[in-house]
């Protein structure tokens, strides 16, 4: 087969350049390997699709547990395996027993387990199981053991860090933050202290905006150390893919380029996929570990323009019963309509206590709608939706940005603390409510976003949404960077050893 790669011009050139790389052999074969969490699988599947439609052969390595859920609740098999020539799924254990809950409160178990069981299995699969030989690995950027395996086998490896540049840079700088004595945090009264050792963020980053694992009393805490050491390994990879765009995170990207010059900013991936593969919009979402309930769209269709608060805390956040009630009262007291995603496993408590109280479900019907899982991108694009009460997972943050929907931020863990600070203080496309869960504050901030400062937030969110769209359209920064990535994969693959 003659593999042909077309690369179109770049934004700075008036004359369009088109050049082809003709290769004698088969198309490059890339292994894409996310850690087993929906937020990661979600964006790496989008990248896989973009590479596949460009003719690259992709093997996507999922955990057995997650793959089973994807197959049950989505059309991944027809959407990928049957539609995209050369695409295949493979599975690998995450090392945990099948009955482990893998919920937000236990997510560190998944990371520690994957880190300890994966390397020999991955090596064995690359040597003996995955055919034809893999010529380039794109691994989750929090799996340094994949770099060791790749180096051992002489295969080029590119990292894909699924969080934003802002969080990545904060993670990367934690060594300096600790060395300067800025960590550990000394109690709740210390939370507003400015952090001075994350370059570029000196004027706005506070203790409370650091990644959640920095709240550990001991800087030697196992999870804090794991995130720090994994992030420090980033420059060892041959390149770094980020689901972001230059207009959103330019200044922080410049900081990261000082330690890792070869960065491919190709996001927002959801918008990029729509721009390059327009027929994609008619396909079902491929990122669900739960059954999508489309009745929410019929409910939204009945609501006035710009009247609904969309509420979702992503795929792993857990809420206590008290928090659930504070949010509920805040939303009800705001007198606004709301659509609230409450996953079946998302309320903490023993059997019986972890259900939505029946009287609350009944009272909600007045002007709210509760569902287990929605087609989120479609919901955010709906004309009835006015704002998003979100945990600021990176995918949700970008999806809201693309849709131009202002955010009320209630970060749960990890990178979300950093993301919400950027939404509120740097991009000014929402309000950060972190560390507070109080019905009066919820009501007040909803009113601020939807009434008092509505025009201001609408303007800033629409402008950012425009920049996002420009970046993925032909000639935009993310568009050109994806072309460069595809080109580089081909060049790297032609130099890779055969294992
Ligand atoms: C998180 C975050 O990516 C990151 O902050 C953290 O480091 C680890 O994983 P998650 O909590 O799932 O993932 O949040 P997010 O990144 O926002 O991803 C959720 C995805 O699920 C989004 O793409 C969203 O569109 C989708 N979703 C959510 C639905 O399709 N339907 C829903 O009802 C809710």
XYZ file of C-alpha atoms and ligand atoms in Angstrom:
533
model
C 0.000 0.000 0.000
C 1.176 3.470 -0.782
C 0.678 5.697 2.253
C 0.240 9.295 1.345
C 0.147 12.142 3.805
C -1.166 15.509 2.690
C -0.197 18.471 4.728
C -1.942 21.723 3.995
C -0.498 25.209 4.475
C 0.163 26.963 7.714
C -1.413 30.110 9.006
C 1.539 32.378 8.307
C 1.797 31.495 4.669
C -0.236 33.293 2.065
C 0.443 30.671 -0.511
C -0.849 27.245 0.363
C 1.832 24.603 0.558
C 0.967 21.052 -0.125
C 3.524 18.374 0.201
C 3.259 14.657 0.287
C 5.320 12.151 2.078
C 5.209 9.036 0.038
C 6.242 5.919 1.813
C 7.022 2.644 0.239
C 5.606 0.649 3.109
C 2.369 0.351 5.075
C 1.002 3.329 7.005
C 2.586 3.918 10.416
C 1.137 1.802 13.210
C 0.561 3.734 16.444
C -0.344 2.310 19.850
C -2.497 4.674 21.937
C -2.540 3.859 25.629
C -4.598 5.920 28.140
C -4.696 5.286 31.868
C -8.049 3.715 32.701
C -10.204 6.754 33.543
C -13.016 8.139 31.406
C -11.574 11.664 31.195
C -8.402 10.186 29.693
C -9.997 7.521 27.458
C -12.394 10.154 26.149
C -9.835 12.568 24.741
C -7.420 9.854 23.594
C -10.217 8.187 21.610
C -10.833 11.498 19.862
C -7.155 11.726 18.969
C -7.256 8.092 17.773
C -10.124 8.931 15.453
C -8.363 11.993 14.041
C -5.227 9.968 13.306
C -7.212 7.075 11.845
C -9.164 9.195 9.393
C -5.822 10.483 8.167
C -4.759 6.961 7.291
C -2.683 6.037 10.334
C -3.184 2.531 11.681
C -4.201 2.725 15.349
C -4.283 0.133 18.104
C -6.133 1.497 21.144
C -5.233 -0.196 24.414
C -8.049 -0.058 26.966
C -8.310 -1.638 30.389
C -10.496 -4.758 30.315
C -12.858 -3.209 32.863
C -13.367 0.034 30.934
C -13.583 -1.594 27.537
C -16.382 -3.796 28.758
C -18.303 -0.687 29.890
C -17.693 1.178 26.643
C -18.912 -1.772 24.593
C -22.020 -2.050 26.781
C -23.013 1.613 26.624
C -21.768 2.989 23.304
C -21.267 2.050 19.684
C -17.444 2.025 19.896
C -17.142 -1.167 17.879
C -19.067 0.048 14.843
C -17.814 3.591 15.189
C -14.135 2.678 15.294
C -13.377 -0.912 14.341
C -15.870 -1.192 11.492
C -15.685 2.375 10.221
C -11.959 3.077 10.346
C -9.680 0.790 8.346
C -6.718 -0.400 10.385
C -8.267 0.498 13.761
C -8.279 -2.134 16.483
C -8.938 -2.301 20.212
C -6.783 -4.401 22.537
C -7.278 -4.794 26.257
C -5.008 -5.095 29.271
C -5.720 -5.595 32.979
C -5.600 -2.591 35.319
C -4.483 -4.983 38.061
C -7.544 -4.412 40.272
C -10.215 -7.004 41.059
C -13.359 -6.624 38.898
C -15.459 -5.665 41.958
C -13.197 -2.719 42.916
C -15.451 0.397 42.636
C -12.864 2.564 40.786
C -14.789 5.655 41.973
C -13.320 9.106 42.630
C -12.575 8.443 46.273
C -10.509 5.371 45.228
C -8.955 6.668 41.993
C -5.408 6.710 43.398
C -5.707 2.879 43.669
C -6.080 2.731 39.885
C -2.947 4.806 39.264
C -0.790 2.886 41.724
C -2.041 -0.459 40.396
C -1.483 0.407 36.718
C 2.002 1.648 37.520
C 2.951 -1.626 39.186
C 1.362 -4.203 36.824
C 1.547 -2.644 33.367
C 5.210 -2.456 32.248
C 5.966 -6.192 31.699
C 2.521 -6.804 30.179
C 2.899 -3.898 27.793
C 6.333 -5.091 26.730
C 5.067 -8.613 26.123
C 2.124 -7.327 24.050
C 4.383 -5.142 21.940
C 6.776 -8.008 21.342
C 4.359 -10.834 20.665
C 0.749 -9.843 20.438
C 0.142 -6.589 18.610
C 0.596 -6.938 14.869
C 1.931 -5.441 12.665
C 4.774 -4.076 14.804
C 4.036 -0.784 16.524
C 6.204 2.047 15.159
C 5.176 4.806 17.552
C 3.560 4.873 20.991
C 1.278 7.653 22.213
C 0.939 7.004 25.910
C -0.881 8.815 28.640
C 1.485 11.442 29.997
C 1.210 10.052 33.474
C 2.773 6.693 32.695
C 6.541 7.046 32.688
C 6.933 3.258 32.687
C 5.724 3.336 29.068
C 8.781 5.464 28.219
C 11.053 2.801 29.715
C 9.346 0.073 27.681
C 9.502 2.163 24.497
C 13.199 2.918 24.978
C 13.915 -0.763 25.634
C 12.257 -1.712 22.351
C 13.545 1.237 20.304
C 10.068 2.629 19.621
C 9.522 6.426 19.596
C 7.085 7.622 22.216
C 4.967 10.773 22.403
C 3.170 11.716 25.591
C -0.451 12.826 25.619
C -1.204 14.664 28.851
C -4.978 14.927 29.022
C -5.072 17.807 31.526
C -4.643 21.485 30.630
C -1.287 23.211 30.299
C -2.070 25.259 33.429
C -2.418 22.172 35.614
C 0.515 20.388 33.990
C 2.777 23.361 34.695
C 1.594 23.578 38.304
C 2.302 19.827 38.760
C 5.708 20.220 37.150
C 6.693 23.082 39.441
C 5.755 21.376 42.721
C 9.368 20.391 43.469
C 10.340 24.089 43.608
C 7.207 24.915 45.591
C 8.169 22.323 48.227
C 11.872 23.302 48.213
C 10.887 26.929 48.851
C 8.861 25.852 51.877
C 5.525 26.854 50.287
C 4.142 23.394 51.036
C 2.711 21.848 53.151
C -0.323 24.093 53.654
C -0.716 25.013 57.303
C -4.434 24.716 57.991
C -7.497 26.355 56.453
C -6.482 29.910 57.425
C -3.447 29.491 55.158
C -5.447 28.658 52.037
C -5.411 32.160 50.500
C -1.623 32.541 50.790
C -0.040 33.349 47.386
C 2.207 30.709 45.824
C 5.348 32.287 44.347
C 7.169 29.343 42.838
C 5.049 28.342 39.877
C 6.610 30.540 37.166
C 4.034 32.660 35.359
C 1.357 32.211 38.032
C 2.909 34.322 40.820
C 0.161 36.935 40.832
C -2.914 34.747 41.083
C -2.155 31.221 42.331
C -3.113 30.610 45.970
C -2.650 27.536 48.150
C -6.262 26.564 47.532
C -5.655 26.605 43.759
C -2.878 24.024 43.891
C -3.802 20.483 42.763
C -5.868 18.776 45.471
C -3.161 16.286 46.414
C -1.030 19.237 47.639
C -3.357 19.412 50.646
C -1.548 16.417 52.166
C 0.157 17.198 55.503
C 3.328 15.466 54.419
C 5.218 16.519 51.259
C 6.363 12.879 51.007
C 2.734 11.762 50.607
C 2.598 8.826 48.162
C 0.066 10.332 45.741
C 1.699 13.784 45.728
C 5.074 12.167 45.020
C 3.573 9.980 42.285
C 2.091 12.951 40.402
C 5.296 14.947 40.844
C 7.644 12.258 39.616
C 5.397 11.235 36.733
C 5.112 14.850 35.573
C 8.865 15.376 35.896
C 9.340 12.587 33.345
C 7.514 14.586 30.630
C 10.678 15.896 28.897
C 11.911 12.299 28.429
C 9.247 11.658 25.780
C 9.887 12.550 22.126
C 7.022 15.032 22.148
C 4.030 16.202 24.134
C 0.444 16.381 22.882
C -1.919 18.695 24.756
C -5.674 19.045 24.401
C -5.613 22.823 24.490
C -5.138 25.774 22.144
C -2.619 28.580 21.948
C -5.067 31.461 22.475
C -6.254 29.885 25.714
C -2.969 28.945 27.362
C -0.227 30.713 25.363
C 1.757 32.194 28.292
C 1.793 28.914 30.236
C 2.672 26.957 27.106
C 5.733 29.197 26.720
C 6.808 28.137 30.209
C 6.361 24.440 29.375
C 8.290 24.857 26.115
C 11.335 25.827 28.194
C 11.565 22.209 29.422
C 9.786 20.433 26.611
C 10.146 22.194 23.259
C 8.239 19.746 21.067
C 4.618 20.427 22.008
C 1.600 19.699 19.851
C -1.397 21.753 21.021
C -4.260 20.219 19.048
C -7.381 21.048 21.061
C -10.130 21.452 21.805
C -10.332 17.906 20.475
C -14.124 17.763 20.464
C -14.241 20.823 18.195
C -11.300 19.580 16.140
C -13.050 16.306 15.429
C -16.195 18.144 14.350
C -14.187 20.424 12.063
C -12.208 17.665 10.352
C -14.761 14.875 10.386
C -18.116 16.647 9.964
C -20.094 13.402 9.678
C -18.992 12.771 13.251
C -21.770 14.989 14.611
C -24.341 12.428 13.530
C -22.627 9.650 15.488
C -23.488 8.754 19.060
C -21.087 9.876 21.817
C -18.327 7.346 22.260
C -17.199 8.269 25.718
C -19.834 6.901 28.040
C -19.421 4.386 30.787
C -23.172 4.772 31.492
C -26.301 4.597 29.368
C -27.034 8.003 27.811
C -30.517 9.255 28.705
C -31.725 11.330 25.755
C -34.969 12.331 27.433
C -33.067 15.369 28.729
C -32.977 16.781 25.181
C -36.775 16.606 24.917
C -36.974 18.331 28.306
C -34.522 21.038 27.173
C -36.546 21.558 23.990
C -39.464 22.631 26.190
C -37.478 25.264 28.124
C -37.120 28.973 27.235
C -33.935 30.244 25.586
C -30.964 30.693 27.927
C -32.920 29.673 31.012
C -31.335 26.424 32.240
C -28.418 25.714 34.574
C -26.697 22.518 33.447
C -25.185 20.704 36.448
C -22.674 17.861 36.167
C -19.619 16.814 38.116
C -18.159 14.400 35.557
C -17.432 10.714 35.727
C -15.716 10.254 39.088
C -16.770 12.984 41.539
C -18.532 11.715 44.655
C -20.977 13.910 46.605
C -21.945 13.523 50.241
C -25.636 13.672 51.085
C -25.051 17.071 52.734
C -23.398 18.487 49.628
C -26.192 17.146 47.434
C -28.748 18.962 49.601
C -26.805 22.255 49.668
C -26.598 22.286 45.865
C -30.237 21.321 45.521
C -31.502 24.055 47.859
C -29.203 26.617 46.235
C -30.536 25.744 42.781
C -34.170 25.710 43.913
C -33.808 29.022 45.796
C -32.286 30.667 42.728
C -35.667 30.176 41.040
C -33.918 29.021 37.875
C -34.526 25.850 35.865
C -31.859 23.167 36.018
C -30.785 19.914 34.397
C -28.701 17.866 36.839
C -26.657 14.764 36.050
C -26.490 12.458 39.066
C -24.647 9.252 38.190
C -25.974 6.090 39.823
C -22.813 5.623 41.916
C -22.098 9.248 42.805
C -23.594 9.724 46.274
C -21.473 8.687 49.230
C -23.023 6.598 51.973
C -23.998 3.090 52.902
C -26.821 1.196 51.184
C -30.022 3.204 51.355
C -28.229 6.479 52.124
C -26.585 6.697 48.722
C -29.814 7.306 46.802
C -31.382 10.637 45.846
C -34.070 11.226 48.493
C -37.516 10.623 46.952
C -39.001 13.907 48.212
C -36.163 15.765 46.493
C -36.862 14.025 43.163
C -40.540 14.953 43.462
C -39.914 18.599 44.395
C -37.388 18.951 41.551
C -40.056 18.265 38.928
C -41.328 21.814 39.429
C -38.521 23.289 37.348
C -35.696 20.797 37.260
C -34.784 17.498 35.628
C -32.432 14.857 37.026
C -30.788 12.184 34.888
C -28.057 9.573 35.233
C -25.964 10.551 32.180
C -26.527 12.944 29.271
C -24.949 13.601 25.845
C -22.987 16.496 27.359
C -21.701 18.216 24.240
C -25.210 18.287 22.807
C -26.574 19.646 26.085
C -23.970 22.414 26.254
C -24.747 23.405 22.660
C -28.494 23.568 23.367
C -29.986 27.055 23.138
C -31.871 26.616 26.425
C -28.634 26.236 28.423
C -27.375 29.430 30.077
C -24.604 28.244 32.412
C -22.743 25.157 33.614
C -22.236 24.236 37.271
C -19.183 22.031 36.809
C -16.366 20.227 38.632
C -13.958 21.532 35.933
C -12.651 18.235 34.690
C -10.529 19.274 31.742
C -12.891 17.811 29.117
C -15.890 19.563 30.651
C -13.975 22.837 30.921
C -13.039 22.709 27.233
C -16.474 21.570 26.099
C -18.058 24.487 27.949
C -15.469 26.880 26.493
C -16.203 25.673 22.950
C -19.952 26.083 23.520
C -19.462 29.589 24.956
C -21.284 28.646 28.177
C -20.100 30.482 31.349
C -19.132 28.252 34.271
C -19.787 28.134 37.977
C -16.814 26.118 39.195
C -16.837 23.615 42.023
C -13.622 21.607 41.557
C -13.431 18.169 43.150
C -9.845 16.995 42.863
C -6.461 16.869 41.094
C -6.092 19.390 38.223
C -9.611 20.773 38.704
C -8.466 23.167 41.462
C -6.062 24.801 38.999
C -8.527 24.774 36.084
C -11.205 26.580 38.074
C -8.763 29.330 39.095
C -7.942 29.906 35.429
C -11.641 29.973 34.464
C -12.385 32.597 37.117
C -9.237 34.707 37.309
C -7.362 34.359 34.026
C -9.912 33.655 31.278
C -12.791 35.311 33.162
C -15.391 32.978 31.690
C -16.897 31.935 34.992
C -16.832 32.178 38.784
C -14.766 29.933 41.034
C -16.717 28.633 44.057
C -14.095 26.150 45.232
C -14.066 24.908 48.823
C -17.560 26.214 49.514
C -20.723 24.182 49.361
C -23.435 26.337 50.830
C -26.941 26.907 49.494
C -26.759 30.695 49.955
C -23.488 30.938 48.019
C -24.816 28.711 45.229
C -27.900 30.905 44.895
C -25.852 34.121 44.978
C -23.350 32.975 42.365
C -26.031 31.603 40.044
C -27.685 35.004 40.158
C -24.401 36.744 39.522
C -23.762 34.622 36.417
C -27.292 34.603 35.031
C -28.463 38.085 35.970
C -26.177 40.707 37.510
C -23.066 40.021 35.390
C -24.760 38.085 32.613
C -23.653 40.330 29.714
C -20.050 40.451 30.886
C -19.801 36.637 31.065
C -21.698 36.105 27.838
C -19.242 38.390 26.029
C -16.055 36.834 27.403
C -17.352 33.273 26.857
C -18.415 33.980 23.268
C -15.036 35.512 22.470
C -13.194 32.494 23.859
C -15.512 30.137 21.963
C -14.641 32.002 18.740
C -10.923 31.612 19.419
C -11.424 27.908 20.084
C -13.211 27.428 16.779
C -10.588 29.407 14.862
C -7.805 27.278 16.287
C -9.256 24.061 14.813
C -10.323 25.458 11.465
C -7.970 25.199 8.495
C -4.921 27.391 9.125
C -5.576 27.656 12.886
C -2.864 26.755 15.413
C -4.366 23.425 16.494
C -5.152 22.471 12.914
C -1.535 23.087 11.837
C -0.177 21.313 14.908
C -2.206 18.183 14.183
C -0.798 18.143 10.653
C 2.688 18.492 12.114
C 2.005 15.644 14.553
C 0.843 13.355 11.738
C 3.900 14.246 9.708
C 6.233 13.643 12.660
C 4.615 10.282 13.451
C 5.386 9.199 9.909
C 8.986 10.361 10.140
C 9.514 8.789 13.583
C 7.916 5.545 12.451
C 10.228 5.265 9.499
C 13.162 5.442 11.936
C 11.754 3.049 14.579
C 13.317 -0.384 15.145
C 11.176 -3.389 14.431
C 10.560 -5.408 17.568
C -11.317 13.715 35.087
C -10.743 14.971 34.500
O -10.385 14.807 33.143
C -9.523 15.400 35.177
O -9.878 16.603 35.796
C -8.956 14.460 36.175
O -7.599 14.598 36.243
C -9.243 13.016 35.945
O -10.343 12.736 35.175
P -13.861 13.508 34.655
O -14.052 13.747 36.108
O -14.658 12.466 34.051
O -12.368 13.239 34.297
O -14.189 14.920 33.954
P -14.062 15.441 32.490
O -12.665 15.542 32.051
O -14.834 16.674 32.482
O -14.736 14.349 31.576
C -16.080 14.006 31.654
C -16.552 13.632 30.260
O -17.772 12.944 30.395
C -16.791 14.846 29.380
O -16.251 14.618 28.105
C -18.288 14.942 29.293
O -18.777 15.377 28.047
C -18.718 13.523 29.535
N -20.040 13.473 30.164
C -20.211 13.883 31.442
C -21.090 13.010 29.426
O -20.934 12.659 28.247
N -22.308 12.937 30.020
C -22.524 13.310 31.293
O -23.674 13.187 31.749
C -21.439 13.799 32.032
